[in-house]
Amino acid sequence: MTAEGIGARVLRKEDKRFITGNGRYTDDMTMQRMGHAAFVRSTHAHARIKSINTDDAMKMPGVDAVLNGHQLVADGIGNIICGWMIHSKDGSPMNMGAYRALESETVRYVGQAIAVVVADTQQQARDAAEAVVVEYEDLPAVVDSLDALKDGAPQLHPEAAGNLIYDWEIGEEAPTDEAFANAAHVTRMDIDNNRLVPNPMEPRSALAHFDPSEEHYTLYTTSQNPHVARLVLSAFYNVAPENKLRVIAPDVGGGFGSKIFIYPEEIACLWATKRVGRPVKWTSDRTEAFLTDAHGRDHHSTAELALDANNKITGFRVKTVANLGAYMSLFSSSVPTYLYATLLSGQYNIPNIYANVKAVYTNTTPVDAYRGAGRPEATYVVERMMETAAKEVGMAPAEFRRINFVREFPHQTPVIMAYDAGDYEASLDAAMKAIDYDGFAQRRTQSEAAGKLRGIGMSCYIEACGIAPSQAVGSLGAGVGLWESAEVRVNAVGTIEVLTGSHSHGQGHETTFAQLVSDRLGLPTESISIVHGDTDKVQMGMGTYGSRSGAVGMSAIAKALDKVEAKAKKIAAHLMEASEGDIEIENGELKVTGTDKKLTFTEVSLAAYTAHNLPEGMEPGLKEGAFYDPTNFTFPAGCYICEVEVDPDTGVVSIENFVAADDFGTIINPMIVEGQVHGGLVQGIGQAMLEHTQYDEDGQLLTASYMDYTMPRADDVPSFTLETTVTECPGNPLGMKGCGEAGAIGSPPAVINAVTDALGIRDMNMPASPNRVWQLIQDNGMKEAAE
Amino acid sequence: MTTVSMTVNGKQISGEVEDRTLLSTFLRENQGLTGTHVGCDTSQCGACLVHMDGKAVKSCSMLAVQATGSAVTTIEGVSQNGQLHIMQKAFKENHGLQCGFCTPGMIMSAIDMIDRLGTDLDEKTIRHELEGNICRCTGYHNIVKAIKAAADEMAEVLEAAE
Ligand code: FES
Ligand code: FES
């Protein structure tokens, strides 16, 4: 342990370049002779393309080429894939419609790419894209998933009859039904989870370059997982073999899931750069981002909870319809299945669970993982149900949760997950204390005296992170392994480079990963550099999503460090004529226990490279790599409590207090972890109070800019009180669980439970916008009640 | 094409631009000052914020030609002689940034806030004044903290100077 080791609030190494304007994001890059790409996009939600006329566009100044989908297919570029196979309950594989990077026959959502223009400047490319004339034959469109399932609904793909992608189930139906037959009380709710647009502040961007003499491509791109991008571009889109394709994800301005996927634009830029013989750059504008970045959430659910006479939960039955948009994005199929329904047990001991999920095509932007991915949807269903059931049976929400908590570990739920460690009561207690739960009644009286409605709501979330053991996810349909790789390179003078397959786009890996090394070797973080995001430097990796970089990425580093330490100890023992078992590493020195004999880490590193005096048969050098495959998911959990005040005259909800008590296991850098929680909370509060993606019935996106889609601003949210409880994760060497998504997972139900408590109502949908809240107040005659 | 001349970060510069070129494009592409970011098309995110003649402007919302003859400061011009500005330091010390994309605009906005309103800022004022800057990563908590800390430190510096 060092001053900069595990648990220290080390300031971030990466900050300097960002605060001085020296960050290097994809759109900051330029190349000699670089051309700019702009896309011709569908203005119709559903239409057959009758013709594409590029004559005028081709004549415009600076235009090099206008390329379309026929040429793309002719050049052998493959269709866009979905990397997780889901089987319906009848055993049939999911029904997947063909998805091309450039569509030339039938468009299925507004914004779908049809052609790409390459010109000298971005403005010229955009002007020319506007001049391309696409003639459409309109087809009827459907935007809501429930409508899409109705008889007679417009059909999107011939491969998916009735727009049904899969009809999937988990858990045991018969025993669950029996629990309901014998229940003393049943709580039933219809619960929607609103569609969101991820909105990392850096828009997506791609810069592709082709070197004809080497037949080699380079792609700079806004990716959370450049190695996965290279694998997919190579193996499925036939852009180039892996050794002829280098993918670099430099500084990336936030991702939140939306930069996991390989989108049509990156494929088109790579393909176009060879055809036009110059580097090609494309950068999304914000409206394009709204139209084409994969959206999140969009579930309609019906949930039922069965209780016995003692208010213990005996059964949980959930039916969910998930809107996946017009095409299946890379991991879309896994989100409403294995990332969602496997968490429906929440923090509770529920003997019988049955869930049925139907995934549906609609004429909307594809939907895929967005911060939390499935787990926010599960938590929202579970925690809205818990709060409502408690009220229906006349119990305090905390007490009702307490009597149903899982208390023994490991705990096998009926929906695959085996929880390994946790103490749910500890986080509940910590949160209730921090918010002064007992003082709420008095605060409510004060609010009432001021003509305001006050409410309090809680949410006890659990999530599964780290995704996951490769073999396990493979058996569930994943097309990739979900391990992580690391390489620790010790230089001759004892400084260190750590190469990692994780990717940082705001998470601060350059700092936290260095802290781990510092902790182990006792070296200052200053002398430890983290290398990531470049397929030429790091051999292979699975990237950053699902809060996996700590639990999986750092575990790989820990494993590589084990090997480095072992070799360094051998060398030190040899040099000091001691036995290997007597060498310990402390403060950057290798010491012989119980003596004053020691060598600095630098001396040992140098010895490894001069190789003048190494143990018999040892190879020179000090560099070790490791792959780490977890043994289980990790299970971060916690309790969030939100207290709101509602102005009955305007419907404006203000969050008066928000407490988050989280158990993330071992924490490397509390400052960074708190930052992750703050950011997640505001995304979750954004969903609950402000954000909403709205299509009109023709499939036009009404919320396609910051004028119409309400992003949380600084004065929409409060400062937060954070509490930490710790149970270490037994599944990885560091005891880490992951913290990146918790805030977004746990907060929406806490907010809505608080708002419904303030209004004294049972049901409401997100977001709790002033308009909706005001309407609810009018409908329920509460304004008078408050006065 | 039009020639525009202005002072950017203390240096007199000029360049040839199409009339419709935005100031943000001019700074990023003609001048290579890529610290000024573009995060939206509707003048709302503030990632593009620079100072023009001492006032905060959104460089995505004006033409380069409109800046002719003025003095522009971008994020690259905020630290002096290799010394970080108090506001830059405060963002680092309070973990007021994650991905860093909104950060240049946030820092420029925060410096302008103190220029206009002085150093006596409470949380409510800071939050309200940040209306024109969107951050998707930090949840604003630490940005607000950073600005407050910088304001306090600047107040001390001013006091010491008096
Ligand atoms: S880019 Fe200027 S306000 Fe968004
Ligand atoms: S730090 Fe990423 S948008 Fe603010």
Short mmCIF file of C-alpha atoms in Angstrom, two decimals, chain A residues 11-13 15-16 18-21 23-25 27-28 123-124 127 197-203 252-254 256 285-287 370-371 505-506 671-672 675-676 678-679 682-683 691 705-707 709 711-715 717-720, chain B residues 18 20 28-29 34-42 44-45 47 75-76 79 82 84 88-89 91-95 97-104 107 123-124 126-128 130-142 144-145:
data_model
loop_
_atom_site.label_atom_id
_atom_site.label_comp_id
_atom_site.label_asym_id
_atom_site.label_seq_id
_atom_site.Cartn_x
_atom_site.Cartn_y
_atom_site.Cartn_z
CA LEU A 11 -6.11 13.33 -8.61
CA ARG A 12 -6.43 12.27 -12.21
CA LYS A 13 -3.35 11.94 -14.38
CA ASP A 15 -6.87 15.84 -16.51
CA LYS A 16 -4.13 18.15 -17.65
CA PHE A 18 -8.46 18.11 -20.96
CA ILE A 19 -8.37 21.29 -18.90
CA THR A 20 -5.88 22.90 -21.26
CA GLY A 21 -7.70 22.00 -24.47
CA GLY A 23 -7.38 16.35 -25.50
CA ARG A 24 -7.25 14.47 -28.80
CA TYR A 25 -10.69 13.39 -29.91
CA ASP A 27 -12.79 14.97 -34.85
CA ASP A 28 -9.61 16.81 -33.82
CA GLN A 123 -19.98 21.94 -45.80
CA GLN A 124 -19.61 20.86 -49.43
CA ASP A 127 -24.67 20.55 -49.40
CA VAL A 197 -31.19 8.98 -26.18
CA PRO A 198 -27.74 8.42 -24.62
CA ASN A 199 -26.22 11.74 -25.68
CA PRO A 200 -22.54 11.54 -24.85
CA MET A 201 -21.40 15.12 -25.39
CA GLU A 202 -18.90 14.16 -28.05
CA PRO A 203 -20.82 13.21 -31.18
CA VAL A 252 -13.52 9.61 -26.42
CA GLY A 253 -16.02 12.08 -25.03
CA GLY A 254 -18.35 9.78 -23.14
CA PHE A 256 -22.69 5.33 -21.92
CA ASP A 285 -23.99 16.60 -35.80
CA ARG A 286 -26.33 16.51 -32.81
CA THR A 287 -29.50 15.89 -34.77
CA TYR A 370 -27.56 2.49 -22.62
CA ARG A 371 -25.99 3.01 -19.17
CA HIS A 505 -13.82 7.52 -22.09
CA GLY A 506 -14.18 9.43 -18.87
CA MET A 671 -13.07 10.41 -5.74
CA ILE A 672 -13.52 8.76 -9.11
CA GLY A 675 -17.92 11.02 -9.76
CA GLN A 676 -19.30 7.93 -11.48
CA HIS A 678 -23.00 11.54 -9.48
CA GLY A 679 -23.06 11.18 -13.26
CA VAL A 682 -28.20 12.58 -13.00
CA GLN A 683 -28.78 10.35 -15.99
CA GLU A 691 -35.88 13.11 -20.72
CA SER A 705 -32.32 18.35 -30.68
CA TYR A 706 -31.59 19.93 -27.33
CA MET A 707 -34.48 22.29 -28.05
CA TYR A 709 -35.15 16.72 -25.67
CA MET A 711 -31.08 17.15 -20.99
CA PRO A 712 -30.56 17.62 -17.25
CA ARG A 713 -28.83 20.94 -16.57
CA ALA A 714 -27.02 22.01 -13.46
CA ASP A 715 -30.05 23.72 -11.97
CA VAL A 717 -30.51 18.59 -10.00
CA PRO A 718 -29.21 18.90 -6.45
CA SER A 719 -25.87 18.04 -4.92
CA PHE A 720 -25.85 14.51 -3.55
CA GLU B 18 -16.02 31.02 -46.82
CA ARG B 20 -20.63 31.16 -43.84
CA ARG B 28 -10.75 24.34 -34.95
CA GLU B 29 -9.92 23.90 -38.60
CA THR B 34 -9.23 21.91 -31.24
CA GLY B 35 -9.80 22.56 -27.55
CA THR B 36 -12.95 24.40 -28.58
CA HIS B 37 -15.51 21.63 -29.08
CA VAL B 38 -18.78 21.36 -30.92
CA GLY B 39 -21.46 19.35 -29.12
CA CYS B 40 -24.71 20.52 -30.68
CA ASP B 41 -26.28 22.41 -33.55
CA THR B 42 -28.74 24.51 -31.58
CA GLN B 44 -27.28 24.85 -26.20
CA CYS B 45 -24.42 22.73 -24.95
CA ALA B 47 -18.85 23.07 -25.46
CA ILE B 75 -9.20 27.30 -23.65
CA GLU B 76 -5.67 27.02 -25.06
CA SER B 79 -3.08 29.24 -18.74
CA GLY B 82 2.72 27.38 -18.29
CA LEU B 84 -2.71 26.73 -14.93
CA GLN B 88 -8.38 24.91 -14.44
CA LYS B 89 -6.68 23.80 -11.24
CA PHE B 91 -11.56 21.50 -12.01
CA LYS B 92 -8.73 19.03 -11.57
CA GLU B 93 -8.62 19.22 -7.79
CA ASN B 94 -12.37 18.75 -7.44
CA HIS B 95 -12.70 16.09 -10.14
CA LEU B 97 -14.39 16.51 -15.37
CA GLN B 98 -14.63 12.98 -16.66
CA CYS B 99 -14.51 12.59 -20.45
CA GLY B 100 -13.31 16.16 -20.77
CA PHE B 101 -15.48 17.04 -23.74
CA CYS B 102 -17.60 19.69 -22.04
CA THR B 103 -14.69 20.86 -19.93
CA PRO B 104 -13.20 23.64 -22.07
CA ILE B 107 -14.06 26.41 -17.70
CA GLU B 123 -24.43 26.98 -5.20
CA LYS B 124 -27.79 28.15 -6.47
CA ILE B 126 -23.59 28.73 -9.95
CA ARG B 127 -26.14 26.13 -10.98
CA HIS B 128 -28.37 28.75 -12.54
CA LEU B 130 -24.46 27.06 -15.91
CA GLU B 131 -27.71 26.95 -17.83
CA GLY B 132 -25.88 27.22 -21.15
CA ASN B 133 -23.50 24.33 -20.54
CA ILE B 134 -24.41 20.66 -20.67
CA CYS B 135 -22.30 17.91 -19.14
CA ARG B 136 -23.39 14.30 -19.51
CA CYS B 137 -20.70 12.74 -17.31
CA THR B 138 -20.28 14.48 -13.98
CA GLY B 139 -23.84 15.11 -12.86
CA TYR B 140 -22.60 18.68 -12.22
CA HIS B 141 -21.93 17.99 -8.52
CA ASN B 142 -18.16 18.36 -8.81
CA VAL B 144 -20.31 23.22 -9.03
CA LYS B 145 -17.82 22.36 -6.30
#
